PDB file of C-alpha atoms in Angstrom:
ATOM      1  CA  ILE A  24       0.000   0.000   0.000  1.00  0.00           C
ATOM      2  CA  MET A  25       2.776   2.460   0.895  1.00  0.00           C
ATOM      3  CA  ARG A  26       4.357   1.921  -2.536  1.00  0.00           C
ATOM      4  CA  GLU A  27       1.150   3.032  -4.269  1.00  0.00           C
ATOM      5  CA  GLN A  28       0.505   5.935  -1.880  1.00  0.00           C
ATOM      6  CA  LEU A  29       3.972   7.354  -2.470  1.00  0.00           C
ATOM      7  CA  ASN A  30       4.324   6.284  -6.099  1.00  0.00           C
ATOM      8  CA  ALA A  31       7.636   4.806  -4.944  1.00  0.00           C
ATOM      9  CA  GLN A  32       9.984   2.035  -5.936  1.00  0.00           C
ATOM     10  CA  ILE A  33      10.899  -0.007  -2.852  1.00  0.00           C
ATOM     11  CA  TYR A  34      14.012  -2.190  -2.721  1.00  0.00           C
ATOM     12  CA  THR A  35      14.454  -4.729   0.075  1.00  0.00           C
ATOM     13  CA  ASP A  36      17.596  -6.671   0.960  1.00  0.00           C
ATOM     14  CA  THR A  37      19.580  -4.001  -0.855  1.00  0.00           C
ATOM     15  CA  THR A  38      22.722  -2.090   0.068  1.00  0.00           C
ATOM     16  CA  VAL A  39      23.224   1.485  -1.074  1.00  0.00           C
ATOM     17  CA  THR A  40      26.886   1.705  -2.020  1.00  0.00           C
ATOM     18  CA  HIS A  41      26.987   5.305  -3.260  1.00  0.00           C
ATOM     19  CA  ILE A  42      24.768   8.414  -3.320  1.00  0.00           C
ATOM     20  CA  ASP A  43      25.494  11.124  -5.887  1.00  0.00           C
ATOM     21  CA  THR A  44      23.491  14.141  -4.704  1.00  0.00           C
ATOM     22  CA  VAL A  45      24.599  16.311  -7.639  1.00  0.00           C
ATOM     23  CA  GLU A  46      23.437  13.890 -10.347  1.00  0.00           C
ATOM     24  CA  ARG A  47      20.643  12.606  -8.069  1.00  0.00           C
ATOM     25  CA  GLU A  48      21.629   8.991  -8.585  1.00  0.00           C
ATOM     26  CA  ILE A  49      22.277   6.082  -6.229  1.00  0.00           C
ATOM     27  CA  GLN A  50      24.262   2.931  -6.705  1.00  0.00           C
ATOM     28  CA  ILE A  51      22.790  -0.193  -5.127  1.00  0.00           C
ATOM     29  CA  LEU A  52      23.934  -3.776  -4.669  1.00  0.00           C
ATOM     30  CA  ASN A  53      21.456  -6.640  -4.383  1.00  0.00           C
ATOM     31  CA  GLU A  54      20.894 -10.118  -5.814  1.00  0.00           C
ATOM     32  CA  GLN A  55      20.603  -8.591  -9.314  1.00  0.00           C
ATOM     33  CA  GLY A  56      24.099  -7.113  -8.927  1.00  0.00           C
ATOM     34  CA  ILE A  57      25.175  -3.465  -9.016  1.00  0.00           C
ATOM     35  CA  GLN A  58      22.703  -0.944 -10.420  1.00  0.00           C
ATOM     36  CA  ASN A  59      22.796   2.830 -10.853  1.00  0.00           C
ATOM     37  CA  LEU A  60      19.382   4.391 -10.385  1.00  0.00           C
ATOM     38  CA  PRO A  61      18.196   7.987 -10.699  1.00  0.00           C
ATOM     39  CA  TYR A  62      16.057   9.431  -7.930  1.00  0.00           C
ATOM     40  CA  GLU A  63      13.750  12.398  -7.504  1.00  0.00           C
ATOM     41  CA  ASN A  64      13.143  11.905  -3.772  1.00  0.00           C
ATOM     42  CA  LEU A  65      15.115   9.415  -1.717  1.00  0.00           C
ATOM     43  CA  VAL A  66      14.124   7.562   1.450  1.00  0.00           C
ATOM     44  CA  LEU A  67      16.623   5.270   3.152  1.00  0.00           C
ATOM     45  CA  ALA A  68      14.790   2.827   5.421  1.00  0.00           C
ATOM     46  CA  THR A  69      17.336   1.025   7.575  1.00  0.00           C
ATOM     47  CA  GLY A  70      15.048  -1.453   9.317  1.00  0.00           C
ATOM     48  CA  ALA A  71      13.076  -1.758  12.527  1.00  0.00           C
ATOM     49  CA  SER A  72      15.653   0.139  14.561  1.00  0.00           C
ATOM     50  CA  PRO A  73      16.274   3.327  12.583  1.00  0.00           C
ATOM     51  CA  ASN A  74      19.757   4.782  12.652  1.00  0.00           C
ATOM     52  CA  GLN A  75      20.273   8.485  13.316  1.00  0.00           C
ATOM     53  CA  TYR A  76      22.452   9.929  10.587  1.00  0.00           C
ATOM     54  CA  PRO A  77      24.355  13.189  11.102  1.00  0.00           C
ATOM     55  CA  VAL A  78      23.194  14.628   7.755  1.00  0.00           C
ATOM     56  CA  ALA A  79      20.806  17.470   8.683  1.00  0.00           C
ATOM     57  CA  PRO A  80      19.024  15.673  11.574  1.00  0.00           C
ATOM     58  CA  ASP A  81      16.909  18.774  12.299  1.00  0.00           C
ATOM     59  CA  HIS A  82      15.908  19.373   8.689  1.00  0.00           C
ATOM     60  CA  PRO A  83      12.088  19.511   8.291  1.00  0.00           C
ATOM     61  CA  ARG A  84      12.248  16.850   5.551  1.00  0.00           C
ATOM     62  CA  HIS A  85      14.320  14.415   7.651  1.00  0.00           C
ATOM     63  CA  PHE A  86      11.974  11.766   9.063  1.00  0.00           C
ATOM     64  CA  ARG A  87      12.549   8.708  11.221  1.00  0.00           C
ATOM     65  CA  ILE A  88       9.689   6.263  10.674  1.00  0.00           C
ATOM     66  CA  ASN A  89       9.314   3.327  13.027  1.00  0.00           C
ATOM     67  CA  HIS A  90       5.606   3.430  13.838  1.00  0.00           C
ATOM     68  CA  TRP A  91       2.328   4.224  12.078  1.00  0.00           C
ATOM     69  CA  HIS A  92       2.001   7.660  13.723  1.00  0.00           C
ATOM     70  CA  GLU A  93       5.469   8.584  12.454  1.00  0.00           C
ATOM     71  CA  TYR A  94       4.388   7.430   8.985  1.00  0.00           C
ATOM     72  CA  ASP A  95       1.335   9.730   9.229  1.00  0.00           C
ATOM     73  CA  ALA A  96       3.618  12.688  10.017  1.00  0.00           C
ATOM     74  CA  PHE A  97       5.837  11.711   7.083  1.00  0.00           C
ATOM     75  CA  MET A  98       2.844  11.567   4.733  1.00  0.00           C
ATOM     76  CA  ALA A  99       1.657  14.996   5.890  1.00  0.00           C
ATOM     77  CA  GLY A 100       5.118  16.459   5.243  1.00  0.00           C
ATOM     78  CA  PHE A 101       5.499  14.613   1.944  1.00  0.00           C
ATOM     79  CA  ALA A 102       2.136  15.880   0.653  1.00  0.00           C
ATOM     80  CA  GLU A 103       3.258  19.503   0.820  1.00  0.00           C
ATOM     81  CA  TYR A 104       6.180  18.748  -1.557  1.00  0.00           C
ATOM     82  CA  LYS A 105       4.178  16.851  -4.211  1.00  0.00           C
TER      83      LYS A 105
END
């Protein structure tokens, strides 16, 4: 359901090996091998225990989602940027 709501491509069991913020492209590694993929908006979901990354932790578009109410806040923030 989340995939359809966000019009998102979701990759599981995948490692992000590089993020190019200038070209807006990521490199991933999974069972299909290495792939370079463009992105418009990027969400890195690290699992059930989200990691806090030092990249702009107080930015209004930086969300940690680990529960449905956090997802609701994310959706509200995401909607304003559609």
